[in-house]
PDB file of C-alpha atoms in Angstrom:
ATOM      1  CA  MET L   1     -57.471  15.778   5.615  1.00 52.00           C
ATOM      2  CA  PHE L   2     -56.831  12.417   4.023  1.00 49.00           C
ATOM      3  CA  ALA L   3     -58.607   9.440   2.556  1.00 43.00           C
ATOM      4  CA  GLN L   4     -59.351   6.796   5.148  1.00 38.00           C
ATOM      5  CA  SER L   5     -56.969   3.876   4.791  1.00 40.00           C
ATOM      6  CA  ASN L   6     -57.626   0.231   5.576  1.00 49.00           C
ATOM      7  CA  ALA L   7     -58.037  -0.749   9.198  1.00 79.00           C
ATOM      8  CA  ILE L   8     -54.554  -0.592  10.659  1.00 93.00           C
ATOM      9  CA  LEU L   9     -55.959  -0.467  14.138  1.00 96.00           C
ATOM     10  CA  THR L  10     -59.173  -1.938  15.468  1.00 94.00           C
ATOM     11  CA  VAL L  11     -60.847  -1.552  18.819  1.00 95.00           C
ATOM     12  CA  ALA L  12     -62.966  -4.408  20.123  1.00 94.00           C
ATOM     13  CA  PRO L  13     -66.397  -3.303  21.339  1.00 94.00           C
ATOM     14  CA  PRO L  14     -65.930  -2.869  25.094  1.00 95.00           C
ATOM     15  CA  GLN L  15     -67.851  -5.050  27.516  1.00 95.00           C
ATOM     16  CA  LYS L  16     -70.580  -3.460  29.593  1.00 96.00           C
ATOM     17  CA  ILE L  17     -69.532  -2.250  33.021  1.00 96.00           C
ATOM     18  CA  VAL L  18     -71.670  -2.004  36.116  1.00 96.00           C
ATOM     19  CA  ALA L  19     -71.047   1.068  38.247  1.00 95.00           C
ATOM     20  CA  LYS L  20     -72.632   1.450  41.633  1.00 95.00           C
ATOM     21  CA  ARG L  21     -73.401   4.993  42.737  1.00 95.00           C
ATOM     22  CA  GLY L  22     -70.589   6.384  44.847  1.00 95.00           C
ATOM     23  CA  SER L  23     -68.115   3.688  43.813  1.00 95.00           C
ATOM     24  CA  ALA L  24     -65.504   2.985  41.121  1.00 96.00           C
ATOM     25  CA  ALA L  25     -65.585   0.828  38.025  1.00 96.00           C
ATOM     26  CA  THR L  26     -62.984  -0.015  35.410  1.00 97.00           C
ATOM     27  CA  ALA L  27     -63.463  -0.392  31.676  1.00 97.00           C
ATOM     28  CA  LYS L  28     -60.914  -2.128  29.481  1.00 97.00           C
ATOM     29  CA  LEU L  29     -60.415  -1.337  25.845  1.00 96.00           C
ATOM     30  CA  GLU L  30     -58.762  -3.966  23.674  1.00 96.00           C
ATOM     31  CA  VAL L  31     -56.764  -2.558  20.796  1.00 96.00           C
ATOM     32  CA  VAL L  32     -55.405  -4.657  17.935  1.00 95.00           C
ATOM     33  CA  LEU L  33     -52.718  -3.230  15.689  1.00 96.00           C
ATOM     34  CA  GLY L  34     -51.913  -4.947  12.396  1.00 95.00           C
ATOM     35  CA  ALA L  35     -48.579  -6.707  11.929  1.00 95.00           C
ATOM     36  CA  GLY L  36     -45.765  -4.406  10.828  1.00 95.00           C
ATOM     37  CA  TYR L  37     -47.446  -1.261  12.126  1.00 97.00           C
ATOM     38  CA  HIS L  38     -46.713   0.801  15.184  1.00 97.00           C
ATOM     39  CA  ILE L  39     -48.400   3.777  16.778  1.00 98.00           C
ATOM     40  CA  ASN L  40     -46.866   6.399  19.004  1.00 97.00           C
ATOM     41  CA  SER L  41     -47.384   5.782  22.682  1.00 98.00           C
ATOM     42  CA  ASN L  42     -49.283   8.208  24.893  1.00 98.00           C
ATOM     43  CA  ALA L  43     -45.926   9.845  25.659  1.00 97.00           C
ATOM     44  CA  PRO L  44     -43.737   9.996  22.536  1.00 97.00           C
ATOM     45  CA  HIS L  45     -40.109  11.041  23.003  1.00 96.00           C
ATOM     46  CA  GLU L  46     -40.362  13.747  20.360  1.00 91.00           C
ATOM     47  CA  ALA L  47     -42.723  16.676  20.525  1.00 91.00           C
ATOM     48  CA  TYR L  48     -43.728  16.620  16.857  1.00 93.00           C
ATOM     49  CA  LEU L  49     -45.156  13.099  17.100  1.00 96.00           C
ATOM     50  CA  ILE L  50     -48.862  12.567  17.696  1.00 97.00           C
ATOM     51  CA  PRO L  51     -49.547  10.648  20.915  1.00 98.00           C
ATOM     52  CA  LEU L  52     -52.158   7.973  21.466  1.00 98.00           C
ATOM     53  CA  ARG L  53     -55.015   9.661  23.288  1.00 98.00           C
ATOM     54  CA  LEU L  54     -58.239   8.252  24.715  1.00 98.00           C
ATOM     55  CA  THR L  55     -60.716  11.002  25.513  1.00 98.00           C
ATOM     56  CA  TRP L  56     -64.015  10.259  27.229  1.00 97.00           C
ATOM     57  CA  THR L  57     -67.275  12.100  27.372  1.00 95.00           C
ATOM     58  CA  PRO L  58     -67.970  10.269  30.594  1.00 90.00           C
ATOM     59  CA  ALA L  59     -71.428  11.348  31.740  1.00 92.00           C
ATOM     60  CA  PRO L  60     -73.132   9.877  33.737  1.00 94.00           C
ATOM     61  CA  LEU L  61     -69.751   8.712  35.108  1.00 95.00           C
ATOM     62  CA  GLU L  62     -66.576  10.621  35.902  1.00 96.00           C
ATOM     63  CA  VAL L  63     -63.132   9.634  34.680  1.00 97.00           C
ATOM     64  CA  ALA L  64     -60.675   9.052  37.518  1.00 97.00           C
ATOM     65  CA  GLU L  65     -57.755   7.887  35.385  1.00 97.00           C
ATOM     66  CA  VAL L  66     -56.875   6.540  31.951  1.00 98.00           C
ATOM     67  CA  VAL L  67     -54.156   3.913  32.275  1.00 98.00           C
ATOM     68  CA  TYR L  68     -52.166   3.328  29.118  1.00 98.00           C
ATOM     69  CA  PRO L  69     -50.017   0.223  28.839  1.00 97.00           C
ATOM     70  CA  LYS L  70     -46.269   0.473  29.221  1.00 97.00           C
ATOM     71  CA  PRO L  71     -44.839   1.395  25.813  1.00 97.00           C
ATOM     72  CA  HIS L  72     -41.611   0.017  24.421  1.00 96.00           C
ATOM     73  CA  ASP L  73     -38.765   1.798  22.702  1.00 97.00           C
ATOM     74  CA  GLU L  74     -38.077   0.665  19.178  1.00 94.00           C
ATOM     75  CA  LYS L  75     -35.625   1.855  16.562  1.00 94.00           C
ATOM     76  CA  TYR L  76     -36.821   2.148  12.982  1.00 92.00           C
ATOM     77  CA  GLN L  77     -35.065   2.642   9.669  1.00 86.00           C
ATOM     78  CA  PHE L  78     -36.265   6.236   9.569  1.00 90.00           C
ATOM     79  CA  SER L  79     -35.548   7.238  13.154  1.00 89.00           C
ATOM     80  CA  GLU L  80     -32.215   8.306  14.576  1.00 86.00           C
ATOM     81  CA  GLN L  81     -33.399   7.558  18.099  1.00 91.00           C
ATOM     82  CA  PRO L  82     -35.720   4.806  19.330  1.00 95.00           C
ATOM     83  CA  LEU L  83     -39.387   5.757  19.368  1.00 96.00           C
ATOM     84  CA  SER L  84     -41.822   5.135  22.194  1.00 97.00           C
ATOM     85  CA  VAL L  85     -44.459   2.946  20.567  1.00 97.00           C
ATOM     86  CA  TYR L  86     -47.136   0.338  20.886  1.00 98.00           C
ATOM     87  CA  THR L  87     -47.322  -2.673  18.587  1.00 97.00           C
ATOM     88  CA  GLY L  88     -49.505  -5.771  18.414  1.00 96.00           C
ATOM     89  CA  ASN L  89     -52.371  -6.139  20.879  1.00 96.00           C
ATOM     90  CA  PHE L  90     -52.691  -4.029  23.977  1.00 97.00           C
ATOM     91  CA  GLU L  91     -55.238  -2.835  26.505  1.00 98.00           C
ATOM     92  CA  ILE L  92     -56.146   0.612  27.784  1.00 98.00           C
ATOM     93  CA  ALA L  93     -57.900   0.723  31.134  1.00 98.00           C
ATOM     94  CA  THR L  94     -60.118   3.561  32.289  1.00 98.00           C
ATOM     95  CA  LYS L  95     -61.032   3.971  35.940  1.00 97.00           C
ATOM     96  CA  PHE L  96     -64.429   5.591  36.337  1.00 97.00           C
ATOM     97  CA  LYS L  97     -66.219   6.896  39.366  1.00 96.00           C
ATOM     98  CA  ALA L  98     -69.992   6.902  39.584  1.00 96.00           C
ATOM     99  CA  PRO L  99     -71.144  10.020  41.451  1.00 95.00           C
ATOM    100  CA  ALA L 100     -73.479   9.431  44.362  1.00 95.00           C
ATOM    101  CA  ASP L 101     -76.204  11.287  42.491  1.00 94.00           C
ATOM    102  CA  ALA L 102     -75.621   9.639  39.098  1.00 93.00           C
ATOM    103  CA  VAL L 103     -78.757   8.854  37.135  1.00 93.00           C
ATOM    104  CA  MET L 104     -79.452   5.171  37.562  1.00 94.00           C
ATOM    105  CA  GLY L 105     -80.033   2.816  34.683  1.00 95.00           C
ATOM    106  CA  PRO L 106     -78.395   1.902  31.393  1.00 96.00           C
ATOM    107  CA  ALA L 107     -76.346   4.450  29.474  1.00 96.00           C
ATOM    108  CA  ILE L 108     -73.746   4.676  26.742  1.00 96.00           C
ATOM    109  CA  VAL L 109     -70.512   6.456  27.543  1.00 96.00           C
ATOM    110  CA  LEU L 110     -68.613   7.745  24.526  1.00 97.00           C
ATOM    111  CA  ALA L 111     -64.906   8.045  23.898  1.00 97.00           C
ATOM    112  CA  LYS L 112     -62.573   8.914  21.074  1.00 97.00           C
ATOM    113  CA  LEU L 113     -59.308   7.122  20.513  1.00 97.00           C
ATOM    114  CA  ARG L 114     -56.897   9.166  18.434  1.00 97.00           C
ATOM    115  CA  TYR L 115     -53.798   7.527  17.017  1.00 97.00           C
ATOM    116  CA  GLN L 116     -51.242   7.931  14.306  1.00 97.00           C
ATOM    117  CA  ALA L 117     -49.674   4.831  12.784  1.00 97.00           C
ATOM    118  CA  CYS L 118     -46.598   4.124  10.699  1.00 97.00           C
ATOM    119  CA  ASN L 119     -44.758   1.155   9.327  1.00 95.00           C
ATOM    120  CA  SER L 120     -41.041   1.060   8.613  1.00 94.00           C
ATOM    121  CA  THR L 121     -41.202   3.283   5.526  1.00 95.00           C
ATOM    122  CA  MET L 122     -44.358   5.366   5.657  1.00 97.00           C
ATOM    123  CA  CYS L 123     -46.814   7.008   8.002  1.00 97.00           C
ATOM    124  CA  PHE L 124     -50.562   7.172   7.902  1.00 97.00           C
ATOM    125  CA  PRO L 125     -52.736  10.146   8.711  1.00 95.00           C
ATOM    126  CA  PRO L 126     -53.957  10.524  12.274  1.00 96.00           C
ATOM    127  CA  LYS L 127     -57.264   8.814  12.787  1.00 95.00           C
ATOM    128  CA  THR L 128     -59.945   8.861  15.454  1.00 96.00           C
ATOM    129  CA  VAL L 129     -62.024   5.841  16.410  1.00 95.00           C
ATOM    130  CA  GLU L 130     -65.267   6.332  18.291  1.00 96.00           C
ATOM    131  CA  VAL L 131     -65.802   4.013  21.247  1.00 96.00           C
ATOM    132  CA  ARG L 132     -69.207   3.264  22.819  1.00 96.00           C
ATOM    133  CA  LEU L 133     -69.122   1.798  26.306  1.00 97.00           C
ATOM    134  CA  PRO L 134     -72.367   0.343  27.675  1.00 97.00           C
ATOM    135  CA  VAL L 135     -72.783   1.248  31.322  1.00 97.00           C
ATOM    136  CA  ASP L 136     -75.313   0.194  33.928  1.00 96.00           C
ATOM    137  CA  VAL L 137     -75.479   2.598  36.837  1.00 96.00           C
ATOM    138  CA  GLN L 138     -76.974   0.979  39.934  1.00 95.00           C
TER     139      GLN L 138
ATOM    140  CA  MET K   1     -16.235 -17.380 -23.576  1.00 35.00           C
ATOM    141  CA  VAL K   2     -19.700 -16.199 -22.948  1.00 36.00           C
ATOM    142  CA  ARG K   3     -19.329 -17.210 -19.315  1.00 40.00           C
ATOM    143  CA  VAL K   4     -16.067 -15.243 -19.109  1.00 36.00           C
ATOM    144  CA  ARG K   5     -17.695 -12.180 -20.633  1.00 40.00           C
ATOM    145  CA  LEU K   6     -20.607 -12.413 -18.258  1.00 37.00           C
ATOM    146  CA  SER K   7     -18.282 -12.778 -15.300  1.00 41.00           C
ATOM    147  CA  ALA K   8     -16.258  -9.778 -16.450  1.00 40.00           C
ATOM    148  CA  ALA K   9     -19.438  -7.775 -16.772  1.00 39.00           C
ATOM    149  CA  LEU K  10     -20.505  -8.855 -13.331  1.00 38.00           C
ATOM    150  CA  VAL K  11     -17.148  -7.882 -11.834  1.00 37.00           C
ATOM    151  CA  ALA K  12     -17.282  -4.512 -13.602  1.00 39.00           C
ATOM    152  CA  CYS K  13     -20.770  -3.990 -12.242  1.00 37.00           C
ATOM    153  CA  LEU K  14     -19.713  -4.891  -8.707  1.00 36.00           C
ATOM    154  CA  LEU K  15     -16.692  -2.593  -8.963  1.00 36.00           C
ATOM    155  CA  ALA K  16     -18.956   0.220 -10.064  1.00 38.00           C
ATOM    156  CA  VAL K  17     -21.174  -0.380  -7.063  1.00 36.00           C
ATOM    157  CA  PHE K  18     -18.243  -0.340  -4.659  1.00 32.00           C
ATOM    158  CA  ALA K  19     -16.722   2.694  -6.367  1.00 34.00           C
ATOM    159  CA  SER K  20     -19.922   4.528  -5.542  1.00 37.00           C
ATOM    160  CA  GLY K  21     -19.350   3.792  -1.904  1.00 34.00           C
ATOM    161  CA  CYS K  22     -22.111   1.204  -1.814  1.00 34.00           C
ATOM    162  CA  SER K  23     -24.499   4.097  -1.412  1.00 37.00           C
ATOM    163  CA  SER K  24     -27.965   4.240  -2.836  1.00 38.00           C
ATOM    164  CA  SER K  25     -26.995   7.334  -4.795  1.00 37.00           C
ATOM    165  CA  ARG K  26     -26.306   5.308  -7.946  1.00 40.00           C
ATOM    166  CA  VAL K  27     -29.645   3.587  -8.012  1.00 41.00           C
ATOM    167  CA  LYS K  28     -31.156   3.821 -11.471  1.00 46.00           C
ATOM    168  CA  ALA K  29     -34.449   5.645 -11.630  1.00 48.00           C
ATOM    169  CA  ALA K  30     -36.223   2.763 -13.258  1.00 55.00           C
ATOM    170  CA  SER K  31     -39.511   4.201 -12.037  1.00 76.00           C
ATOM    171  CA  LEU K  32     -39.363   7.182 -14.391  1.00 92.00           C
ATOM    172  CA  LYS K  33     -42.299   6.777 -16.728  1.00 94.00           C
ATOM    173  CA  PRO K  34     -41.879   7.113 -20.480  1.00 94.00           C
ATOM    174  CA  ASP K  35     -43.163  10.446 -21.843  1.00 92.00           C
ATOM    175  CA  SER K  36     -46.162   8.792 -23.479  1.00 93.00           C
ATOM    176  CA  GLU K  37     -47.416   7.417 -20.156  1.00 94.00           C
ATOM    177  CA  ARG K  38     -47.126  10.594 -18.119  1.00 96.00           C
ATOM    178  CA  LYS K  39     -50.246  12.380 -16.959  1.00 96.00           C
ATOM    179  CA  ALA K  40     -50.592  16.020 -16.029  1.00 97.00           C
ATOM    180  CA  ALA K  41     -49.956  16.789 -12.369  1.00 98.00           C
ATOM    181  CA  PRO K  42     -53.220  18.235 -11.001  1.00 98.00           C
ATOM    182  CA  ASP K  43     -52.878  21.952 -10.480  1.00 98.00           C
ATOM    183  CA  PHE K  44     -53.596  23.522  -7.112  1.00 98.00           C
ATOM    184  CA  GLU K  45     -53.420  26.854  -5.383  1.00 97.00           C
ATOM    185  CA  LEU K  46     -52.124  27.058  -1.816  1.00 98.00           C
ATOM    186  CA  LYS K  47     -50.487  29.624   0.449  1.00 95.00           C
ATOM    187  CA  ASP K  48     -46.853  29.669   1.451  1.00 95.00           C
ATOM    188  CA  ALA K  49     -45.502  30.773   4.834  1.00 93.00           C
ATOM    189  CA  ASN K  50     -45.650  34.422   3.797  1.00 93.00           C
ATOM    190  CA  GLY K  51     -49.260  34.194   2.688  1.00 94.00           C
ATOM    191  CA  HIS K  52     -48.319  34.257  -0.974  1.00 95.00           C
ATOM    192  CA  THR K  53     -50.394  32.187  -3.347  1.00 97.00           C
ATOM    193  CA  VAL K  54     -48.497  29.327  -4.938  1.00 97.00           C
ATOM    194  CA  ARG K  55     -49.852  27.505  -7.970  1.00 98.00           C
ATOM    195  CA  LEU K  56     -48.267  24.349  -9.256  1.00 98.00           C
ATOM    196  CA  ALA K  57     -48.895  25.694 -12.762  1.00 97.00           C
ATOM    197  CA  ASP K  58     -46.450  28.503 -11.978  1.00 96.00           C
ATOM    198  CA  TYR K  59     -43.674  25.928 -12.062  1.00 96.00           C
ATOM    199  CA  ARG K  60     -44.388  24.862 -15.634  1.00 94.00           C
ATOM    200  CA  GLY K  61     -41.075  24.683 -17.495  1.00 95.00           C
ATOM    201  CA  LYS K  62     -39.218  23.460 -14.432  1.00 96.00           C
ATOM    202  CA  VAL K  63     -38.566  20.013 -13.084  1.00 97.00           C
ATOM    203  CA  VAL K  64     -40.422  19.884  -9.771  1.00 98.00           C
ATOM    204  CA  LEU K  65     -40.067  17.557  -6.828  1.00 98.00           C
ATOM    205  CA  LEU K  66     -43.493  17.768  -5.214  1.00 98.00           C
ATOM    206  CA  ASP K  67     -43.337  16.350  -1.709  1.00 98.00           C
ATOM    207  CA  PHE K  68     -46.434  15.678   0.392  1.00 98.00           C
ATOM    208  CA  TRP K  69     -45.235  15.359   3.976  1.00 98.00           C
ATOM    209  CA  ALA K  70     -46.144  16.155   7.578  1.00 98.00           C
ATOM    210  CA  THR K  71     -44.301  17.107  10.737  1.00 97.00           C
ATOM    211  CA  TRP K  72     -45.494  13.908  12.447  1.00 97.00           C
ATOM    212  CA  CYS K  73     -44.104  11.708   9.697  1.00 97.00           C
ATOM    213  CA  GLY K  74     -40.739  10.199  10.619  1.00 96.00           C
ATOM    214  CA  PRO K  75     -39.837   8.884   7.154  1.00 97.00           C
ATOM    215  CA  CYS K  76     -40.600  12.345   5.715  1.00 97.00           C
ATOM    216  CA  LYS K  77     -37.972  13.773   8.045  1.00 96.00           C
ATOM    217  CA  VAL K  78     -35.313  11.513   6.571  1.00 96.00           C
ATOM    218  CA  GLU K  79     -35.923  12.910   3.098  1.00 97.00           C
ATOM    219  CA  ILE K  80     -35.860  16.578   4.069  1.00 97.00           C
ATOM    220  CA  PRO K  81     -32.033  16.918   4.093  1.00 97.00           C
ATOM    221  CA  TRP K  82     -31.924  15.271   0.647  1.00 97.00           C
ATOM    222  CA  PHE K  83     -34.485  17.672  -0.727  1.00 98.00           C
ATOM    223  CA  LYS K  84     -32.600  20.619   0.758  1.00 98.00           C
ATOM    224  CA  GLU K  85     -29.510  19.373  -1.037  1.00 98.00           C
ATOM    225  CA  PHE K  86     -31.363  18.960  -4.341  1.00 98.00           C
ATOM    226  CA  GLU K  87     -32.771  22.476  -4.028  1.00 98.00           C
ATOM    227  CA  ARG K  88     -29.312  23.878  -3.354  1.00 97.00           C
ATOM    228  CA  GLN K  89     -27.684  21.938  -6.182  1.00 96.00           C
ATOM    229  CA  HIS K  90     -30.249  22.408  -8.899  1.00 96.00           C
ATOM    230  CA  LYS K  91     -32.337  25.503  -8.136  1.00 94.00           C
ATOM    231  CA  ASP K  92     -30.507  27.486 -10.829  1.00 95.00           C
ATOM    232  CA  LYS K  93     -30.874  24.709 -13.355  1.00 94.00           C
ATOM    233  CA  GLY K  94     -34.625  24.746 -13.849  1.00 95.00           C
ATOM    234  CA  PHE K  95     -35.487  22.694 -10.796  1.00 97.00           C
ATOM    235  CA  ALA K  96     -37.488  23.331  -7.637  1.00 98.00           C
ATOM    236  CA  VAL K  97     -38.673  21.427  -4.611  1.00 98.00           C
ATOM    237  CA  LEU K  98     -42.180  22.215  -3.430  1.00 98.00           C
ATOM    238  CA  GLY K  99     -43.243  20.760  -0.090  1.00 98.00           C
ATOM    239  CA  VAL K 100     -46.919  20.393   0.765  1.00 98.00           C
ATOM    240  CA  ALA K 101     -47.345  19.964   4.515  1.00 98.00           C
ATOM    241  CA  MET K 102     -50.459  17.956   5.374  1.00 97.00           C
ATOM    242  CA  ASP K 103     -50.618  18.911   9.044  1.00 97.00           C
ATOM    243  CA  GLU K 104     -54.138  19.619  10.261  1.00 94.00           C
ATOM    244  CA  GLU K 105     -52.748  22.264  12.629  1.00 94.00           C
ATOM    245  CA  GLY K 106     -51.292  24.173   9.681  1.00 96.00           C
ATOM    246  CA  TRP K 107     -48.610  26.804  10.034  1.00 97.00           C
ATOM    247  CA  ASP K 108     -48.690  26.705  13.843  1.00 96.00           C
ATOM    248  CA  VAL K 109     -46.721  23.466  13.678  1.00 96.00           C
ATOM    249  CA  VAL K 110     -45.219  23.675  10.200  1.00 97.00           C
ATOM    250  CA  LYS K 111     -43.452  27.013  10.586  1.00 97.00           C
ATOM    251  CA  PRO K 112     -41.403  26.134  13.673  1.00 96.00           C
ATOM    252  CA  PHE K 113     -40.635  22.719  12.215  1.00 97.00           C
ATOM    253  CA  ALA K 114     -39.406  24.222   8.950  1.00 97.00           C
ATOM    254  CA  GLN K 115     -37.249  26.699  10.829  1.00 96.00           C
ATOM    255  CA  HIS K 116     -35.836  24.008  13.092  1.00 95.00           C
ATOM    256  CA  PHE K 117     -34.883  21.831  10.139  1.00 96.00           C
ATOM    257  CA  GLY K 118     -33.632  24.762   8.048  1.00 97.00           C
ATOM    258  CA  ILE K 119     -35.849  23.932   5.087  1.00 97.00           C
ATOM    259  CA  ASN K 120     -34.608  25.993   2.160  1.00 97.00           C
ATOM    260  CA  TYR K 121     -37.313  25.172  -0.345  1.00 97.00           C
ATOM    261  CA  ARG K 122     -40.829  26.481  -0.645  1.00 97.00           C
ATOM    262  CA  ILE K 123     -43.518  25.014   1.556  1.00 98.00           C
ATOM    263  CA  VAL K 124     -47.268  25.333   1.391  1.00 98.00           C
ATOM    264  CA  VAL K 125     -49.915  23.877   3.678  1.00 98.00           C
ATOM    265  CA  GLY K 126     -52.208  21.373   1.997  1.00 97.00           C
ATOM    266  CA  ASN K 127     -55.884  20.586   2.403  1.00 96.00           C
ATOM    267  CA  ASP K 128     -58.449  17.894   1.622  1.00 93.00           C
ATOM    268  CA  THR K 129     -59.096  19.235  -1.855  1.00 96.00           C
ATOM    269  CA  VAL K 130     -55.471  18.919  -2.875  1.00 97.00           C
ATOM    270  CA  ALA K 131     -55.201  15.501  -1.204  1.00 96.00           C
ATOM    271  CA  ASP K 132     -58.187  14.338  -3.255  1.00 96.00           C
ATOM    272  CA  LEU K 133     -56.583  15.620  -6.445  1.00 97.00           C
ATOM    273  CA  TYR K 134     -53.640  13.346  -5.717  1.00 96.00           C
ATOM    274  CA  GLY K 135     -55.650  10.235  -4.940  1.00 94.00           C
ATOM    275  CA  GLY K 136     -56.303  10.882  -1.279  1.00 92.00           C
ATOM    276  CA  LEU K 137     -52.699  10.581  -0.099  1.00 94.00           C
ATOM    277  CA  GLY K 138     -53.249   7.533   2.060  1.00 92.00           C
ATOM    278  CA  ALA K 139     -49.638   7.495   3.216  1.00 97.00           C
ATOM    279  CA  LEU K 140     -46.770   9.932   3.633  1.00 98.00           C
ATOM    280  CA  PRO K 141     -44.299  10.756   2.308  1.00 98.00           C
ATOM    281  CA  THR K 142     -45.725  10.745  -1.187  1.00 98.00           C
ATOM    282  CA  THR K 143     -43.416  12.430  -3.631  1.00 98.00           C
ATOM    283  CA  TYR K 144     -43.835  13.198  -7.301  1.00 97.00           C
ATOM    284  CA  LEU K 145     -41.213  14.093  -9.859  1.00 98.00           C
ATOM    285  CA  ILE K 146     -42.829  16.403 -12.371  1.00 97.00           C
ATOM    286  CA  ASP K 147     -41.262  17.077 -15.744  1.00 96.00           C
ATOM    287  CA  HIS K 148     -40.895  20.392 -17.599  1.00 95.00           C
ATOM    288  CA  ASP K 149     -44.297  19.939 -19.157  1.00 96.00           C
ATOM    289  CA  GLY K 150     -46.052  19.590 -15.822  1.00 97.00           C
ATOM    290  CA  LYS K 151     -46.483  15.837 -16.150  1.00 97.00           C
ATOM    291  CA  ILE K 152     -45.834  13.259 -13.456  1.00 97.00           C
ATOM    292  CA  ALA K 153     -42.716  11.313 -14.380  1.00 97.00           C
ATOM    293  CA  ALA K 154     -42.354   9.340 -11.136  1.00 97.00           C
ATOM    294  CA  THR K 155     -44.295   8.663  -7.970  1.00 96.00           C
ATOM    295  CA  HIS K 156     -42.696   7.561  -4.717  1.00 96.00           C
ATOM    296  CA  VAL K 157     -44.920   6.436  -1.855  1.00 96.00           C
ATOM    297  CA  GLY K 158     -43.026   5.994   1.384  1.00 96.00           C
ATOM    298  CA  LEU K 159     -39.375   6.471   2.119  1.00 96.00           C
ATOM    299  CA  SER K 160     -37.455   5.905  -1.119  1.00 94.00           C
ATOM    300  CA  PRO K 161     -33.716   5.666  -1.785  1.00 95.00           C
ATOM    301  CA  LYS K 162     -32.052   9.036  -2.260  1.00 96.00           C
ATOM    302  CA  GLY K 163     -30.437   7.774  -5.463  1.00 95.00           C
ATOM    303  CA  GLU K 164     -33.810   7.225  -7.090  1.00 95.00           C
ATOM    304  CA  PHE K 165     -34.661  10.884  -6.656  1.00 96.00           C
ATOM    305  CA  GLU K 166     -31.198  12.012  -7.732  1.00 96.00           C
ATOM    306  CA  ASP K 167     -31.201   9.933 -10.854  1.00 95.00           C
ATOM    307  CA  GLY K 168     -34.741  10.933 -11.763  1.00 96.00           C
ATOM    308  CA  ILE K 169     -33.985  14.612 -11.338  1.00 96.00           C
ATOM    309  CA  ARG K 170     -30.813  14.295 -13.399  1.00 95.00           C
ATOM    310  CA  GLN K 171     -32.617  12.478 -16.195  1.00 95.00           C
ATOM    311  CA  LEU K 172     -35.431  15.000 -16.291  1.00 96.00           C
ATOM    312  CA  LEU K 173     -33.066  17.963 -16.313  1.00 95.00           C
ATOM    313  CA  GLU K 174     -30.982  16.381 -19.048  1.00 92.00           C
ATOM    314  CA  ALA K 175     -34.050  15.544 -21.097  1.00 87.00           C
ATOM    315  CA  ARG K 176     -34.557  19.239 -21.641  1.00 73.00           C
ATOM    316  CA  GLY K 177     -31.284  19.425 -23.554  1.00 62.00           C
ATOM    317  CA  GLY K 178     -28.944  19.863 -20.675  1.00 51.00           C
ATOM    318  CA  ILE K 179     -28.999  21.715 -17.461  1.00 51.00           C
ATOM    319  CA  SER K 180     -29.847  25.326 -18.116  1.00 45.00           C
ATOM    320  CA  SER K 181     -28.468  28.027 -15.895  1.00 41.00           C
ATOM    321  CA  SER K 182     -31.661  29.989 -15.514  1.00 40.00           C
ATOM    322  CA  PRO K 183     -35.139  28.976 -14.500  1.00 41.00           C
ATOM    323  CA  ALA K 184     -37.557  28.555 -17.351  1.00 40.00           C
ATOM    324  CA  VAL K 185     -40.456  30.106 -15.475  1.00 40.00           C
ATOM    325  CA  LEU K 186     -40.650  32.692 -12.784  1.00 38.00           C
ATOM    326  CA  VAL K 187     -42.812  31.908  -9.809  1.00 37.00           C
ATOM    327  CA  ARG K 188     -45.833  34.161  -9.684  1.00 38.00           C
ATOM    328  CA  THR K 189     -47.062  35.311  -6.338  1.00 37.00           C
ATOM    329  CA  LYS K 190     -50.017  37.356  -5.268  1.00 34.00           C
TER     330      LYS K 190
END
């Protein structure tokens, strides 16, 4: 609904993971947020706020769990109560499971990271970043 | 002598600031553009909560505070009580607040939010086309003060001091030869 603003948040290309059939593997996503900006955590205190959300299209793997980092509460000029936010650099881990019958070989697993950022006086439209995770199923 | 005069002026200025309760409500609206530099506010047509068509052009003849906001925007929430107050104070004086909610989810989220916050001014739900007309709206809140002739007199991006809005509204209403008791234009609806 809006023009795309400058990169407030960047996601480093994730490193390839090796997943053996019938076992687990973890992928880590490094997120860098520009100075002075914050994004809502995955569990904001107020319902109207847009949470950080990492959504995978995991085939040929299965998602066991997405582990968000521990957020911190911060009070801003515009908020009566502290907000649950992320700032700076942080990491989101995803625990995958490779099914016993998973197709072997290289694959790309896709994800979308949706976030909504603000600074102390203004907010920026929600944005979605596409993530491509190289996977080697063995 | 000059130094004494300057000091006296400074003291008078400081007293004036303290007399106003050190609030931002006395901030001068320095950002109000001169008439010659004002450009026409792009017209648009959007629906209000009752499904009625609202055109910005319908407000011609009024001073309009056009507020682009969203339910997920914390700084926008701070300004809402101010805008409610402006609407209450000046709605019979040729002034109106028009809120354009930029929520992708539309009325499903905007309606309950507006009810919860007791918004007393008209709200419409925006779209990409309108955002583009206003430069893409890269950040919210983005608020425009529009003069009687439908021209943009001031633009505020981000949370701005209440006094800047107040002073701008007052100046624009006064520019029309005082504060009239009846609206200059009736709002047309379909």
